[in-house]
Short mmCIF file of C-alpha atoms and ligand atoms in Angstrom, two decimals:
data_model
loop_
_atom_site.label_atom_id
_atom_site.label_comp_id
_atom_site.label_asym_id
_atom_site.label_seq_id
_atom_site.Cartn_x
_atom_site.Cartn_y
_atom_site.Cartn_z
CA MET A 100 -80.75 30.83 5.93
CA GLU A 101 -80.75 34.15 7.81
CA PRO A 102 -78.00 36.57 6.72
CA PHE A 103 -75.52 37.76 9.34
CA SER A 104 -76.89 40.82 11.15
CA GLU A 105 -73.52 42.62 10.80
CA PRO A 106 -71.30 42.49 7.69
CA ILE A 107 -68.58 39.84 7.75
CA TYR A 108 -65.39 40.92 5.96
CA ILE A 109 -62.40 38.83 4.93
CA THR A 110 -60.41 40.27 7.76
CA ARG A 111 -60.42 42.55 10.77
CA PRO A 112 -57.20 44.04 12.15
CA VAL A 113 -55.70 42.66 15.34
CA LEU A 114 -56.70 45.39 17.81
CA PRO A 115 -54.70 45.20 21.03
CA ASP A 116 -55.96 46.40 24.39
CA LEU A 117 -56.08 50.18 23.88
CA ASP A 118 -54.65 50.88 27.34
CA ARG A 119 -51.51 49.00 26.40
CA VAL A 120 -51.16 51.06 23.22
CA VAL A 121 -51.69 54.28 25.17
CA ASP A 122 -49.03 53.22 27.70
CA ARG A 123 -46.57 52.75 24.88
CA LEU A 124 -47.57 56.09 23.35
CA ARG A 125 -46.82 57.76 26.68
CA ASP A 126 -43.20 56.69 26.16
CA VAL A 127 -43.27 58.26 22.70
CA TRP A 128 -44.73 61.50 24.11
CA GLY A 129 -42.10 61.48 26.84
CA SER A 130 -39.32 61.13 24.31
CA LYS A 131 -40.64 64.03 22.19
CA CYS A 132 -39.45 62.00 19.19
CA LEU A 133 -42.24 61.18 16.72
CA THR A 134 -40.24 59.86 13.80
CA ASN A 135 -36.77 59.53 12.20
CA MET A 136 -35.73 56.21 13.73
CA GLY A 137 -36.40 56.70 17.45
CA ASP A 138 -36.50 54.22 20.34
CA GLN A 139 -39.73 52.45 19.30
CA HIS A 140 -38.37 51.98 15.80
CA GLY A 141 -35.12 50.49 17.12
CA PHE A 142 -36.94 48.23 19.56
CA LEU A 143 -39.36 46.91 16.93
CA GLU A 144 -36.55 46.22 14.47
CA ARG A 145 -34.70 44.15 17.08
CA LYS A 146 -37.85 42.23 18.07
CA LEU A 147 -38.79 41.48 14.46
CA ARG A 148 -35.30 40.24 13.64
CA GLU A 149 -35.78 37.59 16.33
CA VAL A 150 -39.38 36.71 15.44
CA LEU A 151 -38.70 36.43 11.70
CA LYS A 152 -35.32 34.72 12.26
CA VAL A 153 -33.48 37.10 9.94
CA PRO A 154 -30.03 38.66 10.42
CA GLY A 155 -30.96 41.97 8.80
CA LEU A 156 -34.25 43.91 8.90
CA SER A 157 -35.09 47.54 8.12
CA LEU A 158 -38.53 49.03 8.79
CA PHE A 159 -40.49 51.09 6.25
CA ASN A 160 -43.68 53.15 6.26
CA ASN A 161 -45.37 50.56 4.03
CA GLY A 162 -44.54 47.48 1.99
CA THR A 163 -44.80 49.17 -1.41
CA THR A 164 -42.17 51.82 -0.63
CA ALA A 165 -39.99 49.06 0.80
CA LEU A 166 -40.23 47.08 -2.46
CA ILE A 167 -39.48 50.16 -4.57
CA ALA A 168 -36.43 50.82 -2.37
CA ALA A 169 -35.27 47.19 -2.63
CA CYS A 170 -35.18 47.39 -6.44
CA LYS A 171 -33.13 50.58 -6.17
CA VAL A 172 -30.69 49.09 -3.65
CA LEU A 173 -30.12 46.05 -5.87
CA GLU A 174 -29.61 48.42 -8.85
CA LEU A 175 -32.07 46.49 -10.98
CA LYS A 176 -32.78 47.61 -14.50
CA GLY A 177 -34.01 46.20 -17.83
CA GLU A 178 -36.46 43.34 -17.26
CA VAL A 179 -37.50 41.52 -14.10
CA ILE A 180 -39.49 38.28 -14.16
CA THR A 181 -42.48 38.27 -11.83
CA THR A 182 -45.95 36.83 -11.34
CA PRO A 183 -49.22 38.27 -12.65
CA PHE A 184 -51.16 36.72 -9.71
CA THR A 185 -50.46 39.37 -7.09
CA PHE A 186 -51.46 42.76 -5.69
CA PRO A 187 -50.67 45.73 -8.01
CA ALA A 188 -47.78 46.85 -5.75
CA THR A 189 -45.51 44.02 -6.94
CA ALA A 190 -45.38 45.01 -10.60
CA HIS A 191 -45.75 48.73 -9.89
CA ALA A 192 -42.57 48.71 -7.77
CA LEU A 193 -40.65 47.59 -10.86
CA VAL A 194 -42.12 50.20 -13.18
CA TRP A 195 -41.43 52.97 -10.62
CA ASN A 196 -37.77 51.96 -11.05
CA GLY A 197 -37.99 52.13 -14.85
CA ILE A 198 -37.97 48.33 -15.09
CA THR A 199 -40.17 46.25 -17.40
CA PRO A 200 -42.08 43.50 -15.59
CA VAL A 201 -42.10 40.21 -17.50
CA PHE A 202 -44.99 38.06 -16.33
CA CYS A 203 -44.43 34.34 -15.84
CA ASP A 204 -47.27 31.82 -15.51
CA ILE A 205 -48.12 30.30 -12.14
CA ASP A 206 -48.33 26.87 -10.58
CA PRO A 207 -51.99 25.77 -10.32
CA GLU A 208 -51.51 24.16 -6.90
CA THR A 209 -49.55 26.84 -4.98
CA LEU A 210 -50.57 29.84 -7.15
CA ASN A 211 -46.93 30.98 -6.97
CA ILE A 212 -44.68 31.68 -9.96
CA ASP A 213 -44.05 28.44 -11.87
CA ALA A 214 -40.29 28.07 -11.40
CA GLY A 215 -40.21 25.65 -14.33
CA LYS A 216 -41.26 28.44 -16.70
CA ILE A 217 -38.83 31.15 -15.58
CA GLU A 218 -35.81 30.20 -17.71
CA ASP A 219 -37.73 30.53 -20.99
CA LEU A 220 -38.33 34.21 -20.16
CA ILE A 221 -34.71 35.16 -19.44
CA THR A 222 -33.17 37.54 -21.99
CA SER A 223 -30.00 39.62 -22.10
CA GLU A 224 -32.05 42.38 -20.40
CA THR A 225 -33.11 40.30 -17.38
CA THR A 226 -31.59 41.43 -14.08
CA ALA A 227 -33.74 39.72 -11.43
CA ILE A 228 -36.63 37.48 -10.45
CA LEU A 229 -39.38 38.92 -8.21
CA PRO A 230 -41.58 36.06 -6.99
CA VAL A 231 -44.40 36.44 -4.43
CA HIS A 232 -45.11 33.96 -1.62
CA VAL A 233 -48.80 34.25 -2.50
CA PHE A 234 -51.19 33.88 0.46
CA GLY A 235 -48.11 32.93 2.50
CA THR A 236 -47.30 29.71 0.61
CA PRO A 237 -43.53 29.62 0.02
CA CYS A 238 -42.27 29.67 -3.55
CA ASP A 239 -39.94 26.95 -4.82
CA VAL A 240 -37.02 28.84 -3.30
CA GLY A 241 -34.41 26.18 -4.11
CA LYS A 242 -35.19 26.06 -7.81
CA ILE A 243 -35.52 29.84 -8.11
CA GLN A 244 -32.10 30.40 -6.46
CA ALA A 245 -30.49 27.79 -8.72
CA ILE A 246 -31.83 29.58 -11.81
CA ALA A 247 -30.71 32.97 -10.45
CA ASP A 248 -27.22 31.66 -9.70
CA GLN A 249 -26.87 30.07 -13.11
CA HIS A 250 -27.88 33.26 -14.94
CA GLY A 251 -26.34 35.83 -12.57
CA LEU A 252 -29.71 37.27 -11.49
CA LYS A 253 -30.83 38.84 -8.22
CA VAL A 254 -33.86 37.51 -6.33
CA ILE A 255 -36.28 39.75 -4.42
CA TYR A 256 -39.16 38.03 -2.67
CA ASP A 257 -42.46 39.79 -2.11
CA ALA A 258 -43.23 38.23 1.26
CA ALA A 259 -46.12 40.62 2.02
CA HIS A 260 -48.30 37.66 3.12
CA ALA A 261 -45.61 35.52 4.69
CA PHE A 262 -45.13 36.87 8.23
CA GLY A 263 -43.68 34.10 10.40
CA VAL A 264 -43.41 31.57 7.58
CA GLU A 265 -40.52 29.16 7.97
CA ILE A 266 -39.18 26.35 5.80
CA ASN A 267 -37.76 23.60 8.02
CA GLY A 268 -37.16 26.18 10.76
CA ARG A 269 -35.50 28.76 8.48
CA GLY A 270 -37.12 32.21 8.30
CA ILE A 271 -38.68 32.86 4.90
CA GLY A 272 -37.04 36.31 4.85
CA THR A 273 -33.58 34.75 4.57
CA PHE A 274 -34.13 33.44 1.04
CA GLY A 275 -33.04 35.44 -2.00
CA ASP A 276 -31.17 38.75 -1.79
CA ILE A 277 -33.91 40.82 -0.16
CA SER A 278 -37.49 40.07 1.00
CA MET A 279 -40.28 42.54 1.56
CA PHE A 280 -42.92 42.18 4.30
CA SER A 281 -46.11 44.25 4.57
CA PHE A 282 -47.43 45.35 7.95
CA HIS A 283 -50.68 46.81 6.62
CA ALA A 284 -53.72 46.71 8.94
CA THR A 285 -55.06 43.67 7.06
CA LYS A 286 -51.95 41.60 7.84
CA LEU A 287 -51.51 39.12 10.68
CA PHE A 288 -48.87 41.40 12.19
CA HIS A 289 -49.44 45.08 11.50
CA THR A 290 -48.43 48.63 12.33
CA ALA A 291 -51.61 50.10 10.69
CA GLU A 292 -49.45 50.88 7.64
CA GLY A 293 -45.91 49.57 7.51
CA GLY A 294 -43.42 47.17 6.05
CA ALA A 295 -39.87 45.90 6.19
CA LEU A 296 -37.01 44.62 4.10
CA THR A 297 -35.02 41.61 5.31
CA TYR A 298 -31.60 40.50 4.06
CA ASN A 299 -28.62 38.34 4.93
CA ASP A 300 -25.89 40.64 3.57
CA PRO A 301 -25.04 43.20 6.31
CA GLY A 302 -23.81 45.55 3.57
CA PHE A 303 -27.44 46.22 2.58
CA ARG A 304 -28.26 47.92 5.88
CA LYS A 305 -26.57 51.21 5.07
CA LYS A 306 -27.79 51.25 1.46
CA ILE A 307 -31.35 50.64 2.63
CA TYR A 308 -30.96 53.35 5.26
CA TYR A 309 -30.09 55.86 2.55
CA ALA A 310 -32.84 54.61 0.27
CA ARG A 311 -35.53 55.22 2.91
CA ASN A 312 -34.11 58.50 4.29
CA PHE A 313 -33.49 60.79 1.28
CA GLY A 314 -29.91 59.49 0.95
CA ILE A 315 -28.91 61.69 3.90
CA LYS A 316 -25.56 60.68 5.39
CA ASN A 317 -25.17 63.62 7.76
CA GLU A 318 -26.15 67.29 7.98
CA GLU A 319 -23.86 68.22 5.12
CA GLU A 320 -23.81 65.14 2.87
CA VAL A 321 -26.53 63.55 0.70
CA VAL A 322 -25.01 60.51 -0.97
CA ASP A 323 -27.93 58.81 -2.74
CA ILE A 324 -31.33 59.51 -4.29
CA GLY A 325 -33.49 58.16 -1.47
CA VAL A 326 -37.19 58.57 -0.74
CA ASN A 327 -39.00 59.13 2.54
CA GLY A 328 -39.78 55.55 3.54
CA LYS A 329 -39.42 55.88 7.31
CA MET A 330 -41.76 54.17 9.76
CA ASN A 331 -42.76 56.67 12.45
CA GLU A 332 -42.72 56.14 16.21
CA ILE A 333 -46.51 55.84 16.54
CA GLN A 334 -46.62 53.04 13.95
CA ALA A 335 -43.66 51.32 15.61
CA ALA A 336 -45.19 51.63 19.11
CA LEU A 337 -48.42 50.05 17.85
CA GLY A 338 -46.39 47.26 16.25
CA VAL A 339 -44.53 46.50 19.48
CA VAL A 340 -47.88 45.91 21.22
CA VAL A 341 -49.51 44.03 18.30
CA LEU A 342 -46.56 41.64 18.23
CA ASP A 343 -47.63 40.29 21.62
CA TYR A 344 -50.98 39.22 20.11
CA VAL A 345 -49.71 37.44 17.00
CA GLU A 346 -49.35 33.94 18.45
CA GLU A 347 -52.82 34.01 20.01
CA GLU A 348 -54.31 35.30 16.75
CA LYS A 349 -52.54 32.53 14.84
CA GLU A 350 -53.91 29.87 17.20
CA LYS A 351 -57.46 31.16 16.68
CA ARG A 352 -56.98 31.14 12.91
CA LYS A 353 -55.61 27.59 13.01
CA LYS A 354 -58.88 26.48 14.61
CA LEU A 355 -60.97 28.38 12.05
CA GLU A 356 -58.98 26.90 9.19
CA ALA A 357 -59.70 23.41 10.56
CA ILE A 358 -63.45 24.21 10.48
CA TYR A 359 -63.28 25.41 6.88
CA ARG A 360 -61.40 22.26 5.90
CA ARG A 361 -63.85 19.99 7.74
CA CYS A 362 -67.04 21.68 6.47
CA LEU A 363 -65.99 22.29 2.85
CA GLY A 364 -63.51 19.42 2.47
CA GLY A 365 -65.89 16.91 0.90
CA VAL A 366 -67.79 19.38 -1.25
CA GLU A 367 -67.41 18.59 -4.95
CA GLY A 368 -65.93 21.50 -6.87
CA VAL A 369 -64.39 23.18 -3.81
CA SER A 370 -60.68 22.71 -3.25
CA PHE A 371 -57.94 24.22 -1.09
CA LEU A 372 -54.38 25.31 -1.83
CA SER A 373 -51.58 22.76 -1.53
CA GLU A 374 -49.85 22.45 1.80
CA ILE A 375 -46.07 21.99 1.77
CA SER A 376 -44.47 19.71 4.35
CA GLY A 377 -41.93 21.29 6.72
CA VAL A 378 -43.55 24.72 6.36
CA GLU A 379 -44.66 26.86 9.31
CA LYS A 380 -47.63 28.72 7.83
CA SER A 381 -48.60 32.40 8.11
CA TYR A 382 -52.38 31.88 8.49
CA GLN A 383 -52.71 35.16 6.63
CA TYR A 384 -55.53 34.13 4.27
CA PHE A 385 -57.83 31.16 3.78
CA VAL A 386 -58.51 30.66 0.11
CA VAL A 387 -60.78 28.20 -1.71
CA LYS A 388 -60.92 27.36 -5.39
CA ILE A 389 -64.35 26.93 -6.97
CA ASP A 390 -64.47 24.75 -10.08
CA GLU A 391 -67.64 25.89 -11.84
CA ASP A 392 -68.20 22.63 -13.72
CA ALA A 393 -67.98 20.47 -10.61
CA PHE A 394 -69.60 22.87 -8.14
CA GLY A 395 -72.45 23.95 -10.41
CA VAL A 396 -71.99 27.69 -10.01
CA SER A 397 -69.06 29.98 -10.70
CA ARG A 398 -66.79 31.70 -8.18
CA ASP A 399 -68.38 35.02 -9.19
CA GLU A 400 -71.85 33.72 -8.40
CA VAL A 401 -70.68 32.44 -5.01
CA TYR A 402 -69.12 35.84 -4.31
CA GLU A 403 -72.39 37.63 -5.21
CA LYS A 404 -74.67 35.21 -3.35
CA LEU A 405 -72.55 35.42 -0.19
CA LYS A 406 -72.97 39.20 -0.28
CA GLY A 407 -76.71 38.54 0.03
CA TYR A 408 -75.90 36.81 3.34
CA ASN A 409 -73.84 39.86 4.43
CA VAL A 410 -70.56 37.99 3.82
CA PHE A 411 -67.96 39.97 1.86
CA THR A 412 -65.34 37.65 0.43
CA ARG A 413 -62.61 38.88 -1.94
CA LYS A 414 -61.58 37.63 -5.39
CA TYR A 415 -57.84 38.11 -4.75
CA PHE A 416 -56.02 38.53 -7.17
CA TYR A 417 -58.60 39.27 -9.81
CA PRO A 418 -57.98 40.84 -12.25
CA LEU A 419 -54.44 39.63 -12.92
CA CYS A 420 -51.81 42.38 -13.09
CA SER A 421 -51.20 41.33 -16.69
CA ASN A 422 -54.80 42.29 -17.52
CA TYR A 423 -54.74 45.79 -15.98
CA SER A 424 -55.19 48.58 -18.51
CA CYS A 425 -51.71 49.89 -17.58
CA TYR A 426 -50.01 46.54 -18.35
CA LYS A 427 -52.09 44.90 -21.05
CA ASP A 428 -49.90 46.24 -23.85
CA PHE A 429 -46.71 44.69 -22.40
CA SER A 430 -45.52 41.73 -24.48
CA SER A 431 -45.69 39.12 -21.68
CA THR A 432 -49.35 39.69 -20.82
CA GLY A 433 -51.29 37.64 -23.38
CA VAL A 434 -53.85 35.11 -22.12
CA ASP A 435 -52.16 32.51 -24.35
CA VAL A 436 -48.80 32.92 -22.52
CA LEU A 437 -50.38 32.91 -19.04
CA PRO A 438 -53.02 30.16 -19.36
CA VAL A 439 -52.88 28.85 -15.79
CA ALA A 440 -53.05 32.28 -14.16
CA ASN A 441 -55.94 33.33 -16.39
CA LYS A 442 -57.86 30.17 -15.47
CA VAL A 443 -57.13 30.08 -11.74
CA VAL A 444 -57.89 33.77 -11.20
CA LYS A 445 -61.54 33.01 -12.02
CA GLN A 446 -61.66 30.32 -9.32
CA THR A 447 -60.04 31.71 -6.18
CA LEU A 448 -62.03 33.20 -3.33
CA SER A 449 -60.52 34.58 -0.09
CA MET A 450 -62.83 33.67 2.76
CA PRO A 451 -63.44 35.57 6.01
CA PHE A 452 -60.47 34.67 8.21
CA TYR A 453 -59.58 36.43 11.46
CA GLY A 454 -59.49 35.57 15.13
CA GLY A 455 -62.63 37.56 15.96
CA LEU A 456 -64.80 35.07 14.03
CA ALA A 457 -66.56 32.42 16.10
CA ILE A 458 -66.40 28.76 15.11
CA GLU A 459 -70.19 28.91 14.58
CA ASP A 460 -69.71 31.86 12.20
CA VAL A 461 -67.37 29.82 10.02
CA GLU A 462 -69.72 26.82 10.10
CA LYS A 463 -72.53 29.12 9.00
CA ILE A 464 -70.42 30.63 6.20
CA CYS A 465 -69.61 27.11 4.95
CA ASN A 466 -73.32 26.23 4.90
CA MET A 467 -73.98 29.44 2.97
CA VAL A 468 -71.36 28.40 0.41
CA LYS A 469 -73.10 25.03 -0.01
CA LEU A 470 -76.45 26.83 -0.46
CA CYS A 471 -74.96 28.78 -3.39
CA ARG A 472 -75.19 25.64 -5.54
CA LYS A 473 -78.07 25.55 -8.00
N1 T4K B 162 -47.40 42.80 -2.32
C1 T4K B 162 -48.47 42.04 -2.07
C2 T4K B 162 -48.49 40.64 -2.55
C3 T4K B 162 -49.56 42.55 -1.33
O1 T4K B 162 -50.64 41.78 -1.09
C4 T4K B 162 -49.50 43.88 -0.85
C5 T4K B 162 -50.59 44.43 -0.10
C6 T4K B 162 -48.34 44.63 -1.13
C7 T4K B 162 -47.31 44.06 -1.89
C8 T4K B 162 -48.17 46.04 -0.68
O2 T4K B 162 -48.03 46.18 0.72
P1 T4K B 162 -48.50 47.56 1.44
O3 T4K B 162 -47.90 48.70 0.69
O4 T4K B 162 -50.02 47.61 1.42
O5 T4K B 162 -47.94 47.42 2.82
C9 T4K B 162 -55.46 45.19 1.07
C10 T4K B 162 -54.29 45.90 1.69
O6 T4K B 162 -54.45 47.31 1.67
C11 T4K B 162 -52.96 45.56 1.07
O7 T4K B 162 -51.97 45.90 2.02
C12 T4K B 162 -52.85 44.08 0.76
N2 T4K B 162 -51.64 43.75 0.06
C13 T4K B 162 -54.05 43.62 -0.05
C14 T4K B 162 -54.01 42.16 -0.37
O8 T4K B 162 -55.22 43.87 0.73
P2 T4K B 162 -57.51 46.03 -0.28
O9 T4K B 162 -57.68 47.18 -1.20
O10 T4K B 162 -58.07 44.72 -0.71
O11 T4K B 162 -58.01 46.37 1.21
P3 T4K B 162 -59.40 46.78 1.77
O12 T4K B 162 -59.31 48.17 2.31
O13 T4K B 162 -60.48 46.50 0.79
O14 T4K B 162 -59.54 45.81 3.04
C15 T4K B 162 -60.00 44.47 2.95
C16 T4K B 162 -60.98 44.23 4.09
O15 T4K B 162 -60.31 44.35 5.32
C17 T4K B 162 -62.11 45.23 4.13
O16 T4K B 162 -63.20 44.72 3.41
C18 T4K B 162 -62.43 45.37 5.60
C19 T4K B 162 -61.17 44.96 6.31
N3 T4K B 162 -60.46 46.10 6.90
C20 T4K B 162 -59.54 46.82 6.16
C21 T4K B 162 -58.85 47.86 6.73
C22 T4K B 162 -57.87 48.67 5.93
C23 T4K B 162 -60.69 46.41 8.22
O17 T4K B 162 -61.51 45.76 8.88
N4 T4K B 162 -60.00 47.43 8.80
C24 T4K B 162 -59.09 48.18 8.11
O18 T4K B 162 -58.47 49.10 8.68
O19 T4K B 162 -55.94 45.90 -0.04
#
């Protein structure tokens, strides 16, 4: 089969009509305010509160800074239980706060933290649970909250992939104490770089404000040790325009997902992630699992062979955080204590998935996957 003439990546950013972005930037120029919580910032915060169905939302310059700030606001210390199957930012945010990440194994169907294994990891040092809604699939929020309540722990969700996810009509950002969203260029909704924290408790708004703005209260008072986590007006203006394209992008992705499911559904050794009833999905990623024994070739071979066809998939989230050189000496990182994560991370492959792909492109990619078999 002929390779694609142009490289196909796992994603391409939603790029709105440039004239519309320029129009919005004219407003920014007119205001002479480029950052420090101007009109675009305020407008985007209000819009996102509605779209995400959350009572409280504070914008940040990226998701990682937002997560670091959330740990500070919740005054976490000691140990926090999290997942090894995630992007480095999740665990790093803890260590930047002087906290020890304790890695918990994952559920093989959802790839999220296995809520049934959390309690065994709780010690007198544990202050919180930091689960990730991996690839936008919601965690077992009910069970996680029950554990947190019983042991007096905080819950921060890394919802970087979960834009627009709802459980029975409830915004995903309303679960736990605080949730973090990423608005990086690779996300369904983006501001080039950006992020947000969402929360139910209105008391967090001021604390988060200080955490992202040097702790400045007024010209003469600095009341907390904050960072510079502010989203600027150009990012916010871009976000306001991108937001208008999200539903259309989601519809396109829904159609592409249906093609993947139809073309790869019956293929032995290829499986998809579990779907949960009552969940409005994010359509952020489309991930397959390759079982080497049943499929005949490994995930790594599929990844390499697809490159030969000019298709650049990603092995998210390989390697596991627990296997990074900076974490491998932590006590919770052994392969024996994280058997599911260490197995699954060799099987998952994030496929090209963005509205700019044609249905024929996805059909061709699926045929290429089938041709990878020996
Ligand atoms: N928690 C979780 C669970 C996360 O997944 C992330 C970020 C975070 C926290 C932290 O949030 P942020 O601080 O980033 O807001 C990308 C993203 O940079 C990262 O935001 C994301 N997760 C992660 C899963 O993916 P890379 O290193 O894999 O990206 P990169 O540059 O290789 O891009 C992937 C593909 O996208 C490229 O092959 C081509 C395409 N692309 C990328 C960019 C940046 C474009 O077409 N245009 C672009 O501008 O991390």
